[in-house]
Short mmCIF file of N, CA, C and O in Angstrom, two decimals:
data_model
loop_
_atom_site.label_atom_id
_atom_site.label_comp_id
_atom_site.label_asym_id
_atom_site.label_seq_id
_atom_site.Cartn_x
_atom_site.Cartn_y
_atom_site.Cartn_z
N MET P 1 0.68 -1.26 -0.09
CA MET P 1 0.14 0.12 0.02
C MET P 1 0.65 1.47 0.10
O MET P 1 0.47 2.58 -0.25
N LYS P 2 2.30 1.31 0.87
CA LYS P 2 2.47 2.47 1.13
C LYS P 2 3.10 2.79 -0.43
O LYS P 2 3.54 3.56 -1.31
N GLY P 3 3.51 1.63 -1.23
CA GLY P 3 4.70 1.78 -2.79
C GLY P 3 3.17 2.43 -3.94
O GLY P 3 3.92 3.65 -4.71
N ILE P 4 1.70 2.21 -3.34
CA ILE P 4 1.08 2.33 -4.35
C ILE P 4 0.66 3.95 -4.12
O ILE P 4 0.46 4.69 -4.53
N LYS P 5 0.91 4.02 -2.60
CA LYS P 5 0.89 6.12 -2.71
C LYS P 5 1.80 6.53 -2.91
O LYS P 5 1.66 7.71 -3.42
N LYS P 6 3.20 5.89 -3.24
CA LYS P 6 4.51 6.27 -3.44
C LYS P 6 4.18 7.02 -5.01
O LYS P 6 4.30 8.12 -5.27
N ILE P 7 4.16 6.06 -5.88
CA ILE P 7 3.23 5.73 -7.03
C ILE P 7 2.00 6.84 -7.77
O ILE P 7 2.24 7.44 -8.63
N ALA P 8 1.28 6.83 -7.00
CA ALA P 8 0.58 8.50 -6.67
C ALA P 8 1.21 9.44 -6.42
O ALA P 8 0.52 10.37 -7.40
N TYR P 9 1.57 9.08 -5.87
CA TYR P 9 2.23 11.23 -5.07
C TYR P 9 3.31 11.70 -6.85
O TYR P 9 3.45 12.82 -6.80
N THR P 10 4.01 10.46 -6.96
CA THR P 10 4.83 11.37 -8.18
C THR P 10 4.15 11.25 -9.12
O THR P 10 5.04 12.23 -9.90
N THR P 11 3.08 10.55 -9.80
CA THR P 11 1.61 10.75 -11.07
C THR P 11 1.30 11.91 -10.42
O THR P 11 1.38 12.77 -11.40
N ILE P 12 1.03 12.40 -9.59
CA ILE P 12 -0.05 13.38 -9.76
C ILE P 12 1.07 14.79 -9.94
O ILE P 12 0.76 15.68 -10.22
N GLY P 13 2.27 14.57 -9.17
CA GLY P 13 3.37 15.32 -8.99
C GLY P 13 3.69 16.32 -10.29
O GLY P 13 4.23 17.17 -10.88
N PHE P 14 4.24 14.46 -11.21
CA PHE P 14 4.47 15.18 -12.53
C PHE P 14 3.86 15.57 -13.39
O PHE P 14 3.97 16.74 -14.58
N ILE P 15 2.52 15.52 -13.16
CA ILE P 15 1.28 15.70 -13.83
C ILE P 15 1.21 17.96 -13.42
O ILE P 15 1.05 18.60 -14.67
N SER P 16 1.17 17.83 -12.01
CA SER P 16 1.43 19.23 -12.02
C SER P 16 2.40 19.83 -11.86
O SER P 16 2.12 20.97 -12.49
N LEU P 17 3.18 18.93 -12.29
CA LEU P 17 4.46 19.97 -12.79
C LEU P 17 4.21 20.24 -14.03
O LEU P 17 4.29 21.89 -14.41
N ILE P 18 3.97 19.69 -15.45
CA ILE P 18 3.77 19.49 -16.99
C ILE P 18 2.84 20.53 -16.79
O ILE P 18 2.63 21.84 -17.16
N LEU P 19 1.28 20.65 -15.66
CA LEU P 19 0.35 22.50 -16.03
C LEU P 19 0.89 23.09 -15.73
O LEU P 19 1.08 23.88 -16.03
N GLY P 20 1.92 23.13 -13.94
CA GLY P 20 2.87 24.13 -14.40
C GLY P 20 3.54 24.86 -15.39
O GLY P 20 3.59 26.51 -14.89
N VAL P 21 4.32 23.72 -16.12
CA VAL P 21 5.15 24.66 -17.16
C VAL P 21 4.44 25.02 -17.80
O VAL P 21 4.78 26.05 -18.89
N ILE P 22 3.12 24.29 -18.23
CA ILE P 22 2.32 24.66 -19.63
C ILE P 22 1.72 26.24 -19.10
O ILE P 22 1.50 27.52 -19.78
N GLY P 23 1.81 26.56 -17.06
CA GLY P 23 0.93 28.09 -17.05
C GLY P 23 1.97 28.71 -17.35
O GLY P 23 2.05 29.96 -17.30
N VAL P 24 4.08 28.34 -17.22
CA VAL P 24 4.50 29.45 -17.74
C VAL P 24 4.01 29.91 -18.70
O VAL P 24 5.01 31.22 -19.34
N ILE P 25 4.25 29.02 -19.70
CA ILE P 25 4.01 29.93 -21.20
C ILE P 25 2.49 30.25 -21.56
O ILE P 25 2.60 30.91 -22.12
N LEU P 26 1.31 29.82 -21.09
CA LEU P 26 0.07 29.95 -21.56
C LEU P 26 -0.39 31.22 -19.88
O LEU P 26 -0.64 30.40 -19.07
N PRO P 27 -0.66 32.28 -20.65
CA PRO P 27 -0.75 33.39 -19.71
C PRO P 27 -2.39 32.57 -18.70
O PRO P 27 -2.93 33.07 -17.00
N ILE P 28 -3.42 31.81 -19.23
CA ILE P 28 -4.38 31.41 -18.74
C ILE P 28 -4.28 30.43 -17.10
O ILE P 28 -4.94 29.73 -17.14
N LEU P 29 -3.41 29.86 -16.99
CA LEU P 29 -3.18 28.77 -16.80
C LEU P 29 -2.15 29.48 -15.64
O LEU P 29 -1.19 29.64 -15.80
N PRO P 30 -2.44 29.42 -13.64
CA PRO P 30 -2.08 29.37 -12.73
C PRO P 30 -0.46 28.70 -12.94
O PRO P 30 -1.06 27.30 -12.43
N THR P 31 0.65 29.34 -13.33
CA THR P 31 1.64 28.51 -12.24
C THR P 31 1.36 27.79 -10.56
O THR P 31 2.07 27.00 -10.90
N THR P 32 2.13 29.06 -10.34
CA THR P 32 2.11 28.64 -8.50
C THR P 32 1.34 27.61 -8.60
O THR P 32 2.25 26.65 -7.25
N PRO P 33 -0.12 27.62 -7.92
CA PRO P 33 -0.72 26.74 -7.46
C PRO P 33 -0.43 25.23 -7.46
O PRO P 33 0.16 23.90 -7.06
N PHE P 34 0.33 25.13 -9.45
CA PHE P 34 0.31 23.69 -9.56
C PHE P 34 1.81 23.41 -9.20
O PHE P 34 2.09 22.44 -8.92
N LEU P 35 2.22 24.32 -9.08
CA LEU P 35 4.00 24.06 -8.45
C LEU P 35 3.91 23.82 -6.98
O LEU P 35 4.42 22.52 -6.72
N LEU P 36 2.65 24.35 -6.11
CA LEU P 36 3.18 24.19 -5.62
C LEU P 36 2.10 22.59 -4.55
O LEU P 36 2.31 22.38 -4.19
N LEU P 37 1.78 22.19 -5.51
CA LEU P 37 0.57 20.61 -5.73
C LEU P 37 2.21 19.45 -5.82
O LEU P 37 2.34 18.78 -5.47
N THR P 38 3.18 20.26 -6.72
CA THR P 38 3.68 19.45 -7.73
C THR P 38 4.81 19.10 -6.15
O THR P 38 5.57 18.49 -5.52
N SER P 39 5.32 20.35 -5.73
CA SER P 39 6.33 20.69 -3.98
C SER P 39 5.14 19.16 -2.93
O SER P 39 6.35 18.92 -2.77
N PHE P 40 3.98 19.52 -2.64
CA PHE P 40 3.47 18.78 -1.71
C PHE P 40 3.75 17.53 -2.58
O PHE P 40 4.15 16.68 -1.34
N CYS P 41 3.47 16.55 -3.48
CA CYS P 41 3.22 15.40 -4.18
C CYS P 41 4.58 14.92 -4.35
O CYS P 41 5.19 13.38 -3.70
N PHE P 42 5.22 15.69 -4.58
CA PHE P 42 7.41 15.13 -4.62
C PHE P 42 7.89 15.37 -2.91
O PHE P 42 8.68 14.24 -2.95
N LEU P 43 7.38 15.99 -1.94
CA LEU P 43 7.50 15.86 -0.24
C LEU P 43 7.06 14.51 -0.39
O LEU P 43 8.27 14.19 0.24
N ARG P 44 5.97 14.04 -0.47
CA ARG P 44 6.11 12.50 0.17
C ARG P 44 5.68 11.39 -0.73
O ARG P 44 5.56 10.33 -0.45
N SER P 45 7.02 11.44 -2.00
CA SER P 45 6.65 10.39 -2.70
C SER P 45 7.98 9.91 -2.27
O SER P 45 8.56 9.03 -2.41
N SER P 46 9.13 10.86 -3.00
CA SER P 46 10.45 11.02 -2.79
C SER P 46 11.76 11.82 -2.68
O SER P 46 10.99 12.57 -2.93
N GLU P 47 12.48 11.42 -1.61
CA GLU P 47 12.94 12.41 -1.20
C GLU P 47 14.24 13.28 -2.62
O GLU P 47 14.73 14.40 -3.06
N ARG P 48 15.14 12.29 -3.07
CA ARG P 48 15.83 12.82 -4.48
C ARG P 48 15.09 13.11 -5.61
O ARG P 48 15.25 14.34 -5.61
N ILE P 49 13.24 12.92 -5.81
CA ILE P 49 12.60 13.34 -6.81
C ILE P 49 12.21 15.14 -5.99
O ILE P 49 12.80 16.24 -6.69
N ASN P 50 11.85 14.90 -4.91
CA ASN P 50 11.74 16.37 -4.32
C ASN P 50 13.26 17.36 -4.60
O ASN P 50 12.78 18.24 -4.86
N GLU P 51 14.97 17.14 -3.53
CA GLU P 51 15.82 17.26 -3.76
C GLU P 51 15.10 18.22 -5.29
O GLU P 51 16.42 18.59 -6.06
N TRP P 52 15.29 17.22 -6.23
CA TRP P 52 16.41 17.12 -8.01
C TRP P 52 15.07 18.48 -7.88
O TRP P 52 15.26 19.85 -8.50
N PHE P 53 13.84 19.13 -8.17
CA PHE P 53 12.45 19.58 -8.27
C PHE P 53 13.05 21.38 -7.19
O PHE P 53 12.72 21.90 -8.19
N LYS P 54 13.33 20.90 -5.91
CA LYS P 54 13.87 22.09 -5.60
C LYS P 54 15.30 22.71 -5.98
O LYS P 54 15.38 23.71 -5.95
N GLY P 55 15.50 21.91 -6.91
CA GLY P 55 17.28 22.36 -8.01
C GLY P 55 16.97 22.80 -8.49
O GLY P 55 17.54 23.28 -9.97
N THR P 56 15.06 22.73 -9.31
CA THR P 56 15.26 23.04 -11.16
C THR P 56 15.23 24.64 -11.06
O THR P 56 14.84 25.62 -10.38
N LYS P 57 15.11 25.18 -11.78
CA LYS P 57 14.74 27.25 -12.26
C LYS P 57 13.75 27.26 -11.65
O LYS P 57 13.16 28.10 -11.68
N ILE P 58 12.63 26.56 -12.23
CA ILE P 58 11.85 26.96 -11.97
C ILE P 58 11.03 26.98 -10.47
O ILE P 58 10.22 27.73 -10.25
N TYR P 59 11.57 26.07 -10.04
CA TYR P 59 11.18 25.84 -8.66
C TYR P 59 11.46 27.24 -8.06
O TYR P 59 10.80 27.71 -7.26
N LYS P 60 12.52 27.30 -8.55
CA LYS P 60 13.86 28.24 -7.69
C LYS P 60 12.83 29.89 -7.97
O LYS P 60 13.01 30.85 -6.87
N LYS P 61 12.49 30.44 -9.47
CA LYS P 61 11.89 31.29 -10.52
C LYS P 61 10.25 31.36 -9.40
O LYS P 61 9.87 32.71 -9.04
N HIS P 62 10.31 30.94 -8.76
CA HIS P 62 7.99 30.74 -8.93
C HIS P 62 7.50 30.42 -7.07
O HIS P 62 6.90 30.61 -7.18
N LEU P 63 8.45 29.39 -6.74
CA LEU P 63 8.05 28.53 -5.28
C LEU P 63 8.78 29.10 -3.97
O LEU P 63 8.78 29.07 -3.31
N GLN P 64 10.39 29.50 -4.66
CA GLN P 64 11.12 29.53 -3.33
C GLN P 64 10.67 31.21 -2.85
O GLN P 64 10.74 30.38 -1.14
N ASP P 65 10.72 31.29 -3.03
CA ASP P 65 10.20 32.99 -2.09
C ASP P 65 9.05 32.32 -1.05
O ASP P 65 9.06 33.14 -0.10
N PHE P 66 8.40 31.79 -2.12
CA PHE P 66 7.16 31.17 -1.32
C PHE P 66 6.87 30.65 -0.08
O PHE P 66 6.64 30.66 0.72
N VAL P 67 7.91 29.78 -0.67
CA VAL P 67 7.95 28.57 0.69
C VAL P 67 8.36 29.10 1.94
O VAL P 67 7.63 28.31 2.83
N GLU P 68 10.05 29.71 1.38
CA GLU P 68 10.83 30.04 2.38
C GLU P 68 10.50 30.98 3.18
O GLU P 68 10.32 31.36 4.83
N GLU P 69 9.95 32.40 2.55
CA GLU P 69 9.44 33.56 3.16
C GLU P 69 7.95 33.49 3.61
O GLU P 69 6.87 34.61 4.05
N LYS P 70 6.65 33.02 3.24
CA LYS P 70 5.69 33.25 3.06
C LYS P 70 5.16 34.46 2.34
O LYS P 70 4.71 35.12 2.88
N ALA P 71 6.14 34.31 0.79
CA ALA P 71 5.95 36.15 0.28
C ALA P 71 5.75 35.88 -1.59
O ALA P 71 6.29 34.61 -1.77
N MET P 72 5.18 36.19 -1.59
CA MET P 72 4.76 36.56 -3.37
C MET P 72 4.82 38.28 -3.90
O MET P 72 4.23 39.16 -3.11
N THR P 73 5.02 37.47 -4.97
CA THR P 73 5.29 38.68 -6.01
C THR P 73 4.05 39.49 -6.14
O THR P 73 2.74 38.46 -5.91
N MET P 74 3.84 40.74 -6.12
CA MET P 74 2.37 41.15 -6.54
C MET P 74 2.19 40.77 -7.74
O MET P 74 0.71 40.84 -7.86
N LYS P 75 2.33 40.34 -8.89
CA LYS P 75 2.51 39.46 -9.89
C LYS P 75 1.49 38.33 -10.32
O LYS P 75 0.93 38.30 -10.92
N GLN P 76 2.48 36.98 -8.60
CA GLN P 76 2.07 36.21 -8.77
C GLN P 76 0.66 36.93 -8.05
O GLN P 76 -0.08 35.58 -8.29
N LYS P 77 0.61 37.21 -6.97
CA LYS P 77 -0.79 37.70 -6.52
C LYS P 77 -1.65 38.07 -7.59
O LYS P 77 -2.91 37.45 -7.37
N ILE P 78 -1.67 38.86 -8.29
CA ILE P 78 -2.50 39.29 -8.84
C ILE P 78 -3.15 38.07 -9.55
O ILE P 78 -4.43 37.72 -10.08
N ILE P 79 -2.11 37.35 -10.31
CA ILE P 79 -2.09 36.59 -11.60
C ILE P 79 -3.88 34.76 -10.92
O ILE P 79 -4.09 34.59 -11.53
N ILE P 80 -2.72 34.83 -9.78
CA ILE P 80 -3.78 33.69 -9.04
C ILE P 80 -5.41 33.97 -8.97
O ILE P 80 -6.03 33.55 -8.76
N LEU P 81 -5.33 35.38 -7.96
CA LEU P 81 -6.77 35.61 -7.47
C LEU P 81 -7.28 35.96 -9.40
O LEU P 81 -8.75 36.11 -8.46
N ALA P 82 -7.11 36.58 -10.49
CA ALA P 82 -7.58 36.62 -11.00
C ALA P 82 -8.02 35.23 -12.09
O ALA P 82 -9.39 35.43 -11.84
N PHE P 83 -7.23 34.32 -11.79
CA PHE P 83 -7.64 33.15 -12.36
C PHE P 83 -8.79 32.59 -11.59
O PHE P 83 -9.86 31.92 -11.57
N SER P 84 -8.37 32.72 -10.11
CA SER P 84 -9.46 31.93 -9.24
C SER P 84 -10.54 33.16 -9.32
O SER P 84 -12.13 32.33 -8.93
N GLU P 85 -10.77 34.20 -8.94
CA GLU P 85 -11.83 34.64 -8.84
C GLU P 85 -12.49 34.55 -10.39
O GLU P 85 -13.49 34.03 -9.91
N SER P 86 -12.24 34.17 -10.75
CA SER P 86 -12.73 34.40 -12.35
C SER P 86 -14.05 32.82 -11.94
O SER P 86 -14.60 32.79 -12.90
N LEU P 87 -13.24 31.72 -11.74
CA LEU P 87 -13.57 30.49 -11.77
C LEU P 87 -14.93 30.46 -10.40
O LEU P 87 -15.83 29.80 -10.44
N ILE P 88 -14.23 31.26 -9.60
CA ILE P 88 -15.39 31.43 -8.70
C ILE P 88 -16.83 32.25 -8.84
O ILE P 88 -18.08 31.68 -8.76
N LEU P 89 -16.34 33.65 -9.69
CA LEU P 89 -17.17 33.99 -10.58
C LEU P 89 -18.67 33.90 -11.92
O LEU P 89 -19.38 34.47 -11.30
N ILE P 90 -17.98 32.24 -12.00
CA ILE P 90 -19.15 31.54 -13.22
C ILE P 90 -20.01 31.70 -12.64
O ILE P 90 -20.86 31.18 -12.89
N PRO P 91 -20.24 30.65 -11.55
CA PRO P 91 -20.97 29.81 -11.01
C PRO P 91 -21.90 30.70 -10.17
O PRO P 91 -23.23 30.97 -9.65
N CYS P 92 -21.03 31.50 -9.82
CA CYS P 92 -22.00 32.93 -8.79
C CYS P 92 -23.28 33.25 -9.63
O CYS P 92 -24.24 34.11 -9.67
N ILE P 93 -22.65 33.93 -10.96
CA ILE P 93 -23.48 34.47 -11.84
C ILE P 93 -24.73 33.29 -12.12
O ILE P 93 -25.84 33.53 -11.98
N LEU P 94 -24.25 31.53 -12.30
CA LEU P 94 -25.15 30.84 -13.25
C LEU P 94 -25.93 30.69 -11.90
O LEU P 94 -27.05 29.68 -12.13
N VAL P 95 -25.30 30.44 -10.60
CA VAL P 95 -26.48 29.65 -9.59
C VAL P 95 -27.66 31.02 -9.34
O VAL P 95 -27.13 32.06 -9.33
N ASP P 96 -28.68 30.64 -9.12
CA ASP P 96 -30.08 30.75 -9.17
C ASP P 96 -30.03 31.17 -7.36
O ASP P 96 -31.30 30.93 -6.86
N ASN P 97 -29.51 30.32 -6.54
CA ASN P 97 -29.82 30.61 -5.63
C ASN P 97 -28.42 31.89 -4.50
O ASN P 97 -28.27 31.22 -4.69
N LEU P 98 -29.71 32.23 -3.81
CA LEU P 98 -28.86 33.63 -3.39
C LEU P 98 -28.62 33.20 -1.49
O LEU P 98 -27.10 33.98 -2.00
N MET P 99 -28.34 31.53 -1.42
CA MET P 99 -27.94 31.59 -0.07
C MET P 99 -25.68 31.10 -0.87
O MET P 99 -24.97 31.56 -0.02
N MET P 100 -26.24 30.47 -1.97
CA MET P 100 -25.48 30.12 -2.65
C MET P 100 -24.21 31.60 -3.05
O MET P 100 -23.03 31.03 -3.09
N ARG P 101 -24.59 32.39 -3.59
CA ARG P 101 -24.24 33.28 -4.16
C ARG P 101 -23.59 33.93 -3.05
O ARG P 101 -22.34 34.52 -3.05
N MET P 102 -23.82 34.17 -2.17
CA MET P 102 -23.25 34.56 -0.64
C MET P 102 -21.78 34.16 -0.27
O MET P 102 -21.40 34.83 0.17
N THR P 103 -22.44 32.49 0.13
CA THR P 103 -21.15 31.25 0.00
C THR P 103 -20.65 32.30 -0.75
O THR P 103 -18.81 32.25 0.10
N LEU P 104 -20.13 31.68 -2.23
CA LEU P 104 -18.91 32.47 -3.17
C LEU P 104 -18.56 33.63 -2.79
O LEU P 104 -17.31 33.35 -3.01
N VAL P 105 -19.05 34.95 -2.69
CA VAL P 105 -19.10 35.79 -2.74
C VAL P 105 -17.93 35.85 -0.85
O VAL P 105 -16.70 36.52 -1.19
N THR P 106 -17.88 35.56 -0.41
CA THR P 106 -17.77 35.12 1.28
C THR P 106 -16.66 34.77 0.71
O THR P 106 -15.09 35.43 1.22
N ILE P 107 -16.21 34.05 -0.28
CA ILE P 107 -15.29 33.02 -0.41
C ILE P 107 -13.92 33.63 -1.10
O ILE P 107 -12.73 34.17 -0.79
N MET P 108 -14.40 34.69 -1.84
CA MET P 108 -13.92 35.72 -2.62
C MET P 108 -13.31 36.71 -2.14
O MET P 108 -12.19 36.86 -1.95
N LEU P 109 -13.69 37.12 -1.16
CA LEU P 109 -13.83 38.13 -0.17
C LEU P 109 -12.69 37.85 1.15
O LEU P 109 -11.82 38.27 1.25
N LEU P 110 -12.60 36.69 1.48
CA LEU P 110 -11.67 35.85 1.99
C LEU P 110 -10.62 35.60 1.58
O LEU P 110 -9.65 36.02 2.21
N LYS P 111 -10.42 35.15 0.61
CA LYS P 111 -8.83 34.60 0.10
C LYS P 111 -8.93 36.03 -0.41
O LYS P 111 -7.35 35.31 -0.69
N LEU P 112 -9.49 36.94 -1.16
CA LEU P 112 -8.83 37.87 -1.18
C LEU P 112 -7.86 38.42 -0.20
O LEU P 112 -7.32 39.19 -0.31
N TYR P 113 -8.45 38.90 0.80
CA TYR P 113 -7.80 39.48 2.17
C TYR P 113 -6.80 38.97 2.64
O TYR P 113 -5.87 39.04 2.92
N TYR P 114 -6.80 37.17 2.13
CA TYR P 114 -5.64 36.51 2.92
C TYR P 114 -4.33 36.38 2.25
O TYR P 114 -3.49 36.69 2.33
N PHE P 115 -4.79 36.74 0.54
CA PHE P 115 -3.41 37.11 0.15
C PHE P 115 -3.20 38.55 -0.46
O PHE P 115 -1.79 38.60 -0.34
N MET P 116 -4.08 39.55 0.18
CA MET P 116 -3.85 40.89 0.22
C MET P 116 -2.43 41.78 1.52
O MET P 116 -1.89 42.02 1.68
N PHE P 117 -3.45 41.06 2.32
CA PHE P 117 -2.71 40.83 4.47
C PHE P 117 -2.32 39.56 4.32
O PHE P 117 -1.49 40.11 5.90
N ARG P 118 -2.64 38.59 4.32
CA ARG P 118 -1.47 37.53 5.19
C ARG P 118 -0.31 37.34 4.57
O ARG P 118 0.15 36.45 5.04
N ILE P 119 -0.66 36.93 3.28
CA ILE P 119 0.82 36.88 2.36
C ILE P 119 1.42 37.88 2.31
O ILE P 119 1.00 39.20 1.36
N ARG P 120 3.11 37.96 2.81
CA ARG P 120 3.48 39.13 2.25
C ARG P 120 3.61 39.39 0.55
O ARG P 120 4.07 38.32 -0.17
N THR P 121 3.69 40.60 0.29
CA THR P 121 4.40 40.91 -1.05
C THR P 121 5.93 41.86 -1.36
O THR P 121 6.49 42.27 -0.38
N ILE P 122 6.24 40.59 -2.34
CA ILE P 122 7.61 40.97 -1.94
C ILE P 122 8.53 42.32 -3.36
O ILE P 122 7.78 41.50 -4.19
N LYS P 123 9.07 42.64 -3.49
CA LYS P 123 9.83 43.37 -4.85
C LYS P 123 10.28 42.49 -5.75
O LYS P 123 10.75 41.37 -5.49
N GLU P 124 9.70 42.56 -7.23
CA GLU P 124 10.11 41.13 -8.44
C GLU P 124 11.60 41.33 -8.89
O GLU P 124 11.89 42.71 -8.32
#
């Protein structure tokens, strides 16, 4: 069972790494969340793969500051928030239930607060 978990974490890690790399090229995909998932999965799958990932340029450019200092550039914050807010806004518009809309707007506001006031902003 432990071997299956390692294989699953490794597979999910590489899939999210590929999506993160695509996100570097295509502005529609956010890079940072996929790379955070990659780091999480590699940490649980294999020490060797995790060390390899931490040595890559993509990790150092997009994740190292966040992982070590809990800080992001304003550009990273805006890209992540724009993507996630737009994805939450779609069901908010389509759903005809007032309570669900209020819940979605609350989630959006809490996420906005967290990113702006709880995660430090660093200069590029």
